[in-house]
PDB file of C-alpha atoms in Angstrom:
ATOM      1  CA  MET A   1       2.825  79.535  44.291  1.00  0.00           C
ATOM      2  CA  TYR A   2       4.131  76.313  45.823  1.00  0.00           C
ATOM      3  CA  VAL A   3       4.375  75.846  49.588  1.00  0.00           C
ATOM      4  CA  ASP A   4       5.597  72.730  51.397  1.00  0.00           C
ATOM      5  CA  ASN A   5       2.855  72.657  54.039  1.00  0.00           C
ATOM      6  CA  GLU A   6      -0.112  73.814  51.964  1.00  0.00           C
ATOM      7  CA  TYR A   7      -2.551  71.462  53.699  1.00  0.00           C
ATOM      8  CA  GLU A   8      -1.556  72.730  57.159  1.00  0.00           C
ATOM      9  CA  LEU A   9      -1.760  76.337  56.006  1.00  0.00           C
ATOM     10  CA  ARG A  10      -5.258  75.900  54.572  1.00  0.00           C
ATOM     11  CA  SER A  11      -6.370  74.117  57.738  1.00  0.00           C
ATOM     12  CA  TRP A  12      -4.928  76.949  59.838  1.00  0.00           C
ATOM     13  CA  LEU A  13      -6.812  79.545  57.787  1.00  0.00           C
ATOM     14  CA  ARG A  14     -10.056  77.618  58.225  1.00  0.00           C
ATOM     15  CA  ASN A  15      -9.492  77.513  61.979  1.00  0.00           C
ATOM     16  CA  LEU A  16      -9.358  81.311  61.879  1.00  0.00           C
ATOM     17  CA  ASN A  17     -12.829  81.295  60.270  1.00  0.00           C
ATOM     18  CA  LEU A  18     -11.449  82.583  56.974  1.00  0.00           C
ATOM     19  CA  GLY A  19     -12.750  79.826  54.729  1.00  0.00           C
ATOM     20  CA  TYR A  20     -11.094  79.512  51.346  1.00  0.00           C
ATOM     21  CA  VAL A  21      -8.271  81.986  50.689  1.00  0.00           C
ATOM     22  CA  SER A  22      -5.910  82.051  47.723  1.00  0.00           C
ATOM     23  CA  LEU A  23      -2.476  81.271  49.116  1.00  0.00           C
ATOM     24  CA  ASP A  24      -0.417  83.476  46.807  1.00  0.00           C
ATOM     25  CA  LEU A  25      -0.668  86.634  48.915  1.00  0.00           C
ATOM     26  CA  ILE A  26      -0.593  84.707  52.195  1.00  0.00           C
ATOM     27  CA  ILE A  27       2.756  83.183  51.285  1.00  0.00           C
ATOM     28  CA  VAL A  28       4.151  86.595  50.332  1.00  0.00           C
ATOM     29  CA  ALA A  29       2.869  87.963  53.654  1.00  0.00           C
ATOM     30  CA  PHE A  30       4.816  85.266  55.471  1.00  0.00           C
ATOM     31  CA  THR A  31       8.079  85.820  53.564  1.00  0.00           C
ATOM     32  CA  HIS A  32      10.718  88.027  55.184  1.00  0.00           C
ATOM     33  CA  ARG A  33      13.243  89.941  53.099  1.00  0.00           C
ATOM     34  CA  SER A  34      16.021  87.882  54.704  1.00  0.00           C
ATOM     35  CA  PHE A  35      14.643  84.858  52.815  1.00  0.00           C
ATOM     36  CA  LYS A  36      15.213  86.707  49.545  1.00  0.00           C
ATOM     37  CA  GLY A  37      18.760  87.369  50.677  1.00  0.00           C
ATOM     38  CA  MET A  38      19.389  83.631  50.631  1.00  0.00           C
ATOM     39  CA  GLY A  39      19.042  83.617  46.840  1.00  0.00           C
ATOM     40  CA  HIS A  40      15.296  83.011  46.547  1.00  0.00           C
ATOM     41  CA  ASP A  41      13.603  85.014  43.798  1.00  0.00           C
ATOM     42  CA  VAL A  42      10.387  85.780  45.686  1.00  0.00           C
ATOM     43  CA  GLY A  43       8.445  88.747  46.976  1.00  0.00           C
ATOM     44  CA  ASP A  44       8.494  89.737  50.646  1.00  0.00           C
ATOM     45  CA  TYR A  45       5.952  91.056  53.104  1.00  0.00           C
ATOM     46  CA  GLU A  46       6.920  94.724  53.285  1.00  0.00           C
ATOM     47  CA  ARG A  47       4.320  96.158  50.883  1.00  0.00           C
ATOM     48  CA  LEU A  48       1.558  94.071  52.456  1.00  0.00           C
ATOM     49  CA  GLU A  49       2.807  95.164  55.881  1.00  0.00           C
ATOM     50  CA  PHE A  50       2.218  98.780  54.842  1.00  0.00           C
ATOM     51  CA  VAL A  51      -1.387  98.016  53.872  1.00  0.00           C
ATOM     52  CA  GLY A  52      -2.085  95.861  56.922  1.00  0.00           C
ATOM     53  CA  ASP A  53      -0.835  98.583  59.246  1.00  0.00           C
ATOM     54  CA  SER A  54      -3.474 100.949  57.838  1.00  0.00           C
ATOM     55  CA  VAL A  55      -6.191  98.288  58.008  1.00  0.00           C
ATOM     56  CA  LEU A  56      -5.532  97.609  61.698  1.00  0.00           C
ATOM     57  CA  ASP A  57      -5.480 101.330  62.451  1.00  0.00           C
ATOM     58  CA  LEU A  58      -8.893 101.707  60.801  1.00  0.00           C
ATOM     59  CA  ILE A  59     -10.385  98.690  62.586  1.00  0.00           C
ATOM     60  CA  ASN A  60      -9.362 100.016  65.981  1.00  0.00           C
ATOM     61  CA  ALA A  61     -10.333 103.599  65.163  1.00  0.00           C
ATOM     62  CA  GLU A  62     -13.789 102.472  64.060  1.00  0.00           C
ATOM     63  CA  GLN A  63     -14.384 100.460  67.211  1.00  0.00           C
ATOM     64  CA  LEU A  64     -13.029 103.120  69.565  1.00  0.00           C
ATOM     65  CA  TYR A  65     -15.245 105.733  67.912  1.00  0.00           C
ATOM     66  CA  LYS A  66     -18.292 103.829  69.169  1.00  0.00           C
ATOM     67  CA  ASP A  67     -17.482 104.935  72.715  1.00  0.00           C
ATOM     68  CA  GLU A  68     -18.825 108.485  72.795  1.00  0.00           C
ATOM     69  CA  ASP A  69     -17.064 109.211  76.108  1.00  0.00           C
ATOM     70  CA  LEU A  70     -13.591 108.934  74.600  1.00  0.00           C
ATOM     71  CA  THR A  71     -11.802 112.083  73.479  1.00  0.00           C
ATOM     72  CA  GLU A  72      -9.715 112.186  70.311  1.00  0.00           C
ATOM     73  CA  ALA A  73      -6.526 112.114  72.395  1.00  0.00           C
ATOM     74  CA  GLU A  74      -7.718 109.090  74.380  1.00  0.00           C
ATOM     75  CA  MET A  75      -8.692 107.275  71.190  1.00  0.00           C
ATOM     76  CA  THR A  76      -5.244 107.947  69.751  1.00  0.00           C
ATOM     77  CA  GLU A  77      -3.459 106.579  72.816  1.00  0.00           C
ATOM     78  CA  LEU A  78      -5.637 103.480  73.056  1.00  0.00           C
ATOM     79  CA  ARG A  79      -5.242 102.660  69.376  1.00  0.00           C
ATOM     80  CA  LYS A  80      -1.487 103.120  69.557  1.00  0.00           C
ATOM     81  CA  GLY A  81      -1.293 100.609  72.380  1.00  0.00           C
ATOM     82  CA  TYR A  82      -3.547  98.040  70.734  1.00  0.00           C
ATOM     83  CA  VAL A  83      -1.542  97.883  67.492  1.00  0.00           C
ATOM     84  CA  SER A  84       1.924  98.306  69.010  1.00  0.00           C
ATOM     85  CA  ASN A  85       4.727  95.929  68.116  1.00  0.00           C
ATOM     86  CA  LYS A  86       4.418  94.309  71.534  1.00  0.00           C
ATOM     87  CA  GLN A  87       0.692  93.623  71.176  1.00  0.00           C
ATOM     88  CA  LEU A  88       0.974  92.328  67.622  1.00  0.00           C
ATOM     89  CA  ALA A  89       3.894  90.108  68.634  1.00  0.00           C
ATOM     90  CA  ILE A  90       1.595  88.531  71.223  1.00  0.00           C
ATOM     91  CA  ILE A  91      -0.920  87.813  68.462  1.00  0.00           C
ATOM     92  CA  PHE A  92       1.857  86.379  66.267  1.00  0.00           C
ATOM     93  CA  ASP A  93       2.629  83.856  69.018  1.00  0.00           C
ATOM     94  CA  ALA A  94      -0.994  83.219  69.971  1.00  0.00           C
ATOM     95  CA  ILE A  95      -2.087  82.137  66.492  1.00  0.00           C
ATOM     96  CA  ASP A  96       1.217  80.382  65.743  1.00  0.00           C
ATOM     97  CA  ILE A  97       2.248  82.237  62.590  1.00  0.00           C
ATOM     98  CA  GLU A  98       5.864  81.194  63.094  1.00  0.00           C
ATOM     99  CA  ARG A  99       5.396  77.708  61.647  1.00  0.00           C
ATOM    100  CA  PHE A 100       4.512  79.180  58.236  1.00  0.00           C
ATOM    101  CA  ILE A 101       7.019  82.001  57.841  1.00  0.00           C
ATOM    102  CA  ARG A 102       9.986  81.947  55.468  1.00  0.00           C
ATOM    103  CA  VAL A 103      13.056  83.639  56.912  1.00  0.00           C
ATOM    104  CA  ALA A 104      16.823  83.307  57.018  1.00  0.00           C
ATOM    105  CA  ASN A 105      17.898  80.703  59.545  1.00  0.00           C
ATOM    106  CA  ASN A 106      19.735  83.237  61.709  1.00  0.00           C
ATOM    107  CA  LEU A 107      16.994  85.875  61.808  1.00  0.00           C
ATOM    108  CA  ASN A 108      15.980  86.879  65.319  1.00  0.00           C
ATOM    109  CA  LEU A 109      12.209  87.221  65.651  1.00  0.00           C
ATOM    110  CA  THR A 110      12.038  90.524  67.513  1.00  0.00           C
ATOM    111  CA  PRO A 111       8.642  92.048  68.410  1.00  0.00           C
ATOM    112  CA  LYS A 112       9.017  94.397  65.435  1.00  0.00           C
ATOM    113  CA  VAL A 113       9.568  91.513  63.010  1.00  0.00           C
ATOM    114  CA  LYS A 114       6.655  89.534  64.465  1.00  0.00           C
ATOM    115  CA  ALA A 115       4.406  92.590  64.234  1.00  0.00           C
ATOM    116  CA  GLY A 116       5.390  93.005  60.593  1.00  0.00           C
ATOM    117  CA  PHE A 117       4.187  89.496  59.801  1.00  0.00           C
ATOM    118  CA  VAL A 118       0.833  90.138  61.507  1.00  0.00           C
ATOM    119  CA  GLU A 119       0.332  93.413  59.636  1.00  0.00           C
ATOM    120  CA  ALA A 120       1.275  91.769  56.337  1.00  0.00           C
ATOM    121  CA  PHE A 121      -1.176  88.945  57.045  1.00  0.00           C
ATOM    122  CA  PHE A 122      -3.997  91.453  57.490  1.00  0.00           C
ATOM    123  CA  GLY A 123      -2.872  93.215  54.321  1.00  0.00           C
ATOM    124  CA  ALA A 124      -3.140  89.929  52.433  1.00  0.00           C
ATOM    125  CA  ILE A 125      -6.593  89.197  53.865  1.00  0.00           C
ATOM    126  CA  TYR A 126      -7.739  92.695  52.919  1.00  0.00           C
ATOM    127  CA  PHE A 127      -6.852  92.148  49.260  1.00  0.00           C
ATOM    128  CA  ALA A 128      -8.106  88.559  49.226  1.00  0.00           C
ATOM    129  CA  LYS A 129     -11.411  88.944  51.089  1.00  0.00           C
ATOM    130  CA  GLY A 130     -11.981  92.619  51.919  1.00  0.00           C
ATOM    131  CA  TYR A 131     -12.227  94.856  54.964  1.00  0.00           C
ATOM    132  CA  LYS A 132     -15.123  93.005  56.609  1.00  0.00           C
ATOM    133  CA  ALA A 133     -13.088  89.795  56.680  1.00  0.00           C
ATOM    134  CA  CYS A 134     -10.234  91.684  58.363  1.00  0.00           C
ATOM    135  CA  LEU A 135     -12.610  93.080  60.976  1.00  0.00           C
ATOM    136  CA  ASN A 136     -14.086  89.638  61.665  1.00  0.00           C
ATOM    137  CA  LEU A 137     -10.612  88.127  61.910  1.00  0.00           C
ATOM    138  CA  TRP A 138      -9.439  90.765  64.390  1.00  0.00           C
ATOM    139  CA  GLU A 139     -12.527  90.253  66.546  1.00  0.00           C
ATOM    140  CA  PHE A 140     -12.069  86.482  66.415  1.00  0.00           C
ATOM    141  CA  ILE A 141      -8.404  86.692  67.433  1.00  0.00           C
ATOM    142  CA  THR A 142      -9.074  89.107  70.309  1.00  0.00           C
ATOM    143  CA  GLU A 143     -12.155  87.320  71.655  1.00  0.00           C
ATOM    144  CA  ASP A 144     -10.237  86.229  74.762  1.00  0.00           C
ATOM    145  CA  PHE A 145      -9.797  89.884  75.689  1.00  0.00           C
ATOM    146  CA  PHE A 146     -13.559  90.451  75.465  1.00  0.00           C
ATOM    147  CA  THR A 147     -14.282  87.394  77.591  1.00  0.00           C
ATOM    148  CA  ALA A 148     -11.858  88.466  80.303  1.00  0.00           C
ATOM    149  CA  HIS A 149     -13.336  91.963  80.330  1.00  0.00           C
ATOM    150  CA  ARG A 150     -16.909  90.700  80.667  1.00  0.00           C
ATOM    151  CA  GLN A 151     -15.917  88.407  83.534  1.00  0.00           C
ATOM    152  CA  GLU A 152     -14.193  91.229  85.401  1.00  0.00           C
ATOM    153  CA  SER A 153     -16.911  93.833  84.731  1.00  0.00           C
ATOM    154  CA  PRO A 154     -20.160  91.981  83.939  1.00  0.00           C
ATOM    155  CA  GLN A 155     -22.270  95.123  84.477  1.00  0.00           C
ATOM    156  CA  SER A 156     -20.162  97.306  82.212  1.00  0.00           C
ATOM    157  CA  THR A 157     -21.943  98.875  79.260  1.00  0.00           C
ATOM    158  CA  SER A 158     -18.816 100.517  77.854  1.00  0.00           C
ATOM    159  CA  ASN A 159     -18.091 100.014  74.162  1.00  0.00           C
ATOM    160  CA  ILE A 160     -14.341 100.500  74.567  1.00  0.00           C
ATOM    161  CA  TRP A 161     -12.674  98.037  72.228  1.00  0.00           C
ATOM    162  CA  PRO A 162     -10.458  96.161  72.893  1.00  0.00           C
ATOM    163  CA  PRO A 163     -11.409  96.024  76.600  1.00  0.00           C
ATOM    164  CA  GLN A 164      -9.809  98.128  79.279  1.00  0.00           C
ATOM    165  CA  ASN A 165      -7.841  95.265  80.808  1.00  0.00           C
ATOM    166  CA  SER A 166      -5.587  95.117  77.751  1.00  0.00           C
ATOM    167  CA  PRO A 167      -2.109  96.575  78.325  1.00  0.00           C
ATOM    168  CA  ILE A 168      -2.251 100.359  77.852  1.00  0.00           C
ATOM    169  CA  PRO A 169       0.801 102.613  77.693  1.00  0.00           C
ATOM    170  CA  LEU A 170       0.957 104.844  80.765  1.00  0.00           C
ATOM    171  CA  LYS A 171       4.359 106.546  80.597  1.00  0.00           C
ATOM    172  CA  ASN A 172       6.028 108.719  78.002  1.00  0.00           C
ATOM    173  CA  ALA A 173       8.671 107.260  75.725  1.00  0.00           C
ATOM    174  CA  LYS A 174      11.697 108.773  77.490  1.00  0.00           C
ATOM    175  CA  THR A 175      10.633 107.359  80.853  1.00  0.00           C
ATOM    176  CA  THR A 176       9.733 103.999  79.317  1.00  0.00           C
ATOM    177  CA  LEU A 177      13.091 103.769  77.543  1.00  0.00           C
ATOM    178  CA  GLN A 178      14.977 104.798  80.681  1.00  0.00           C
ATOM    179  CA  GLU A 179      13.275 102.083  82.738  1.00  0.00           C
ATOM    180  CA  PHE A 180      13.861  99.480  80.036  1.00  0.00           C
ATOM    181  CA  CYS A 181      17.584 100.226  80.014  1.00  0.00           C
ATOM    182  CA  GLN A 182      17.785 100.021  83.787  1.00  0.00           C
ATOM    183  CA  ASN A 183      15.899  96.720  83.932  1.00  0.00           C
ATOM    184  CA  GLN A 184      17.718  95.080  81.010  1.00  0.00           C
ATOM    185  CA  PHE A 185      21.282  96.061  81.977  1.00  0.00           C
ATOM    186  CA  PHE A 186      21.672  98.671  79.253  1.00  0.00           C
ATOM    187  CA  ASP A 187      23.620 101.879  79.708  1.00  0.00           C
ATOM    188  CA  THR A 188      21.593 105.054  80.215  1.00  0.00           C
ATOM    189  CA  PRO A 189      20.179 106.365  76.896  1.00  0.00           C
ATOM    190  CA  ILE A 190      22.354 109.086  75.378  1.00  0.00           C
ATOM    191  CA  TYR A 191      20.625 112.013  73.653  1.00  0.00           C
ATOM    192  CA  LYS A 192      22.730 114.100  71.281  1.00  0.00           C
ATOM    193  CA  LEU A 193      21.815 117.122  69.171  1.00  0.00           C
ATOM    194  CA  ILE A 194      23.153 116.333  65.705  1.00  0.00           C
ATOM    195  CA  LYS A 195      21.585 119.106  63.632  1.00  0.00           C
ATOM    196  CA  LYS A 196      19.852 122.466  63.912  1.00  0.00           C
ATOM    197  CA  SER A 197      18.281 123.875  60.784  1.00  0.00           C
ATOM    198  CA  GLY A 198      15.869 126.591  59.712  1.00  0.00           C
ATOM    199  CA  PRO A 199      15.735 130.295  60.580  1.00  0.00           C
ATOM    200  CA  ASP A 200      16.213 131.502  64.153  1.00  0.00           C
ATOM    201  CA  HIS A 201      12.510 132.263  64.568  1.00  0.00           C
ATOM    202  CA  GLU A 202      11.496 128.794  63.349  1.00  0.00           C
ATOM    203  CA  PRO A 203      14.315 126.340  64.154  1.00  0.00           C
ATOM    204  CA  MET A 204      14.188 122.586  63.647  1.00  0.00           C
ATOM    205  CA  PHE A 205      16.238 120.284  65.859  1.00  0.00           C
ATOM    206  CA  THR A 206      17.379 116.743  65.072  1.00  0.00           C
ATOM    207  CA  VAL A 207      18.294 114.621  68.088  1.00  0.00           C
ATOM    208  CA  ARG A 208      19.759 111.125  68.155  1.00  0.00           C
ATOM    209  CA  VAL A 209      19.214 108.731  71.052  1.00  0.00           C
ATOM    210  CA  THR A 210      21.628 105.835  71.424  1.00  0.00           C
ATOM    211  CA  ILE A 211      21.427 102.820  73.700  1.00  0.00           C
ATOM    212  CA  LYS A 212      24.066 100.170  74.123  1.00  0.00           C
ATOM    213  CA  PRO A 213      24.450  97.137  76.366  1.00  0.00           C
ATOM    214  CA  GLY A 214      26.151  97.242  79.707  1.00  0.00           C
ATOM    215  CA  GLU A 215      28.692  94.633  80.708  1.00  0.00           C
ATOM    216  CA  ASN A 216      25.978  92.099  81.575  1.00  0.00           C
ATOM    217  CA  LYS A 217      24.185  92.297  78.198  1.00  0.00           C
ATOM    218  CA  ILE A 218      26.413  90.001  76.171  1.00  0.00           C
ATOM    219  CA  ASP A 219      23.774  88.927  73.615  1.00  0.00           C
ATOM    220  CA  PHE A 220      23.003  92.430  72.364  1.00  0.00           C
ATOM    221  CA  GLU A 221      24.099  91.815  68.779  1.00  0.00           C
ATOM    222  CA  ASN A 222      21.827  88.781  68.497  1.00  0.00           C
ATOM    223  CA  VAL A 223      18.798  90.465  70.053  1.00  0.00           C
ATOM    224  CA  PHE A 224      18.917  93.502  67.769  1.00  0.00           C
ATOM    225  CA  ASP A 225      20.418  91.997  64.646  1.00  0.00           C
ATOM    226  CA  GLU A 226      18.630  94.386  62.279  1.00  0.00           C
ATOM    227  CA  TYR A 227      19.641  97.550  64.112  1.00  0.00           C
ATOM    228  CA  ALA A 228      22.873  96.807  65.956  1.00  0.00           C
ATOM    229  CA  PHE A 229      26.104  98.580  65.198  1.00  0.00           C
ATOM    230  CA  LYS A 230      29.003  96.709  66.751  1.00  0.00           C
ATOM    231  CA  GLY A 231      30.464  98.511  69.726  1.00  0.00           C
ATOM    232  CA  ARG A 232      28.201 101.533  69.307  1.00  0.00           C
ATOM    233  CA  GLY A 233      24.770 100.205  70.213  1.00  0.00           C
ATOM    234  CA  ILE A 234      21.667 101.212  68.267  1.00  0.00           C
ATOM    235  CA  TYR A 235      20.206 104.626  67.626  1.00  0.00           C
ATOM    236  CA  THR A 236      17.105 106.366  66.334  1.00  0.00           C
ATOM    237  CA  GLU A 237      16.484 110.011  65.518  1.00  0.00           C
ATOM    238  CA  GLY A 238      13.714 112.539  66.003  1.00  0.00           C
ATOM    239  CA  MET A 239      12.995 116.027  64.689  1.00  0.00           C
ATOM    240  CA  GLY A 240      11.049 118.823  66.346  1.00  0.00           C
ATOM    241  CA  PRO A 241      10.748 122.600  66.790  1.00  0.00           C
ATOM    242  CA  LYS A 242      12.257 122.261  70.269  1.00  0.00           C
ATOM    243  CA  LYS A 243      15.125 120.120  71.480  1.00  0.00           C
ATOM    244  CA  LYS A 244      13.011 118.374  74.120  1.00  0.00           C
ATOM    245  CA  ILE A 245      10.336 117.540  71.559  1.00  0.00           C
ATOM    246  CA  ALA A 246      12.976 116.081  69.231  1.00  0.00           C
ATOM    247  CA  GLU A 247      14.337 114.001  72.124  1.00  0.00           C
ATOM    248  CA  MET A 248      10.876 112.624  72.858  1.00  0.00           C
ATOM    249  CA  ILE A 249      10.259 111.739  69.208  1.00  0.00           C
ATOM    250  CA  ALA A 250      13.638 109.986  69.044  1.00  0.00           C
ATOM    251  CA  ALA A 251      12.714 108.029  72.180  1.00  0.00           C
ATOM    252  CA  GLU A 252       9.357 107.070  70.649  1.00  0.00           C
ATOM    253  CA  GLU A 253      11.150 105.759  67.566  1.00  0.00           C
ATOM    254  CA  MET A 254      13.455 103.695  69.784  1.00  0.00           C
ATOM    255  CA  CYS A 255      10.508 102.286  71.736  1.00  0.00           C
ATOM    256  CA  ASP A 256       8.869 101.292  68.449  1.00  0.00           C
ATOM    257  CA  VAL A 257      12.039  99.476  67.379  1.00  0.00           C
ATOM    258  CA  ILE A 258      12.262  97.573  70.658  1.00  0.00           C
ATOM    259  CA  GLY A 259       8.521  96.986  70.974  1.00  0.00           C
ATOM    260  CA  LEU A 260       7.813  99.014  74.128  1.00  0.00           C
ATOM    261  CA  LEU A 261       4.443 100.562  74.982  1.00  0.00           C
ATOM    262  CA  TYR A 262       4.398 104.263  75.816  1.00  0.00           C
ATOM    263  CA  THR A 263       2.134 107.296  75.941  1.00  0.00           C
ATOM    264  CA  SER A 264       2.604 109.663  73.029  1.00  0.00           C
ATOM    265  CA  THR A 265       3.026 113.320  73.942  1.00  0.00           C
TER     266      THR A 265
END
């Protein structure tokens, strides 16, 4: 597969300690579906993103398991924070993936889009060089976190990975979303029951949460180009055996779209 800046891409891969890597999958990993929409007959990153998401989950689960003091619930929360859209978007910027991606000119690089590129990249490395290479790459990229942790706690013998000074979600999704809307001039999130199904003794509720910009948020359509509905804001939905549970799941989905960290209930 041809790429304009092949030399730069190979040099970049070497700088990540990856050695020689076939570029075919890497280029697919760095191709957004919007690029296909411009008339290019190429593959996009979505299938590799699916694989990379699982690879990163396994890497973090494996490392967190080494700390015998962590409960299953704590491991789940830590892993969720470490591979969130916000965290992966930071990695996207830190290793400068943007200069190699192929996207439509008007695509807004939201945290979710950036995270997708990172996950797809790890999916490509998994198929090209295997799981061990993915683990080594993740450790290499996050080395700064380790260094900062050792400097702050030189006597620590904890095996928590990544270190404890990494951003960790502390509030549930509804609270996180509420604070985001207040701080970013959005209207208060609106939760609406849109469906109740199942028998009376085992009901299932579907709730939709909608957020839309206040008067001061004039660039809303540009910020959320993939999810925006003109004049109506954006919405996500959640299902649960209780209305409050469905509301929380809907809020978690919205936080994932925006790239906000939260504590899962």
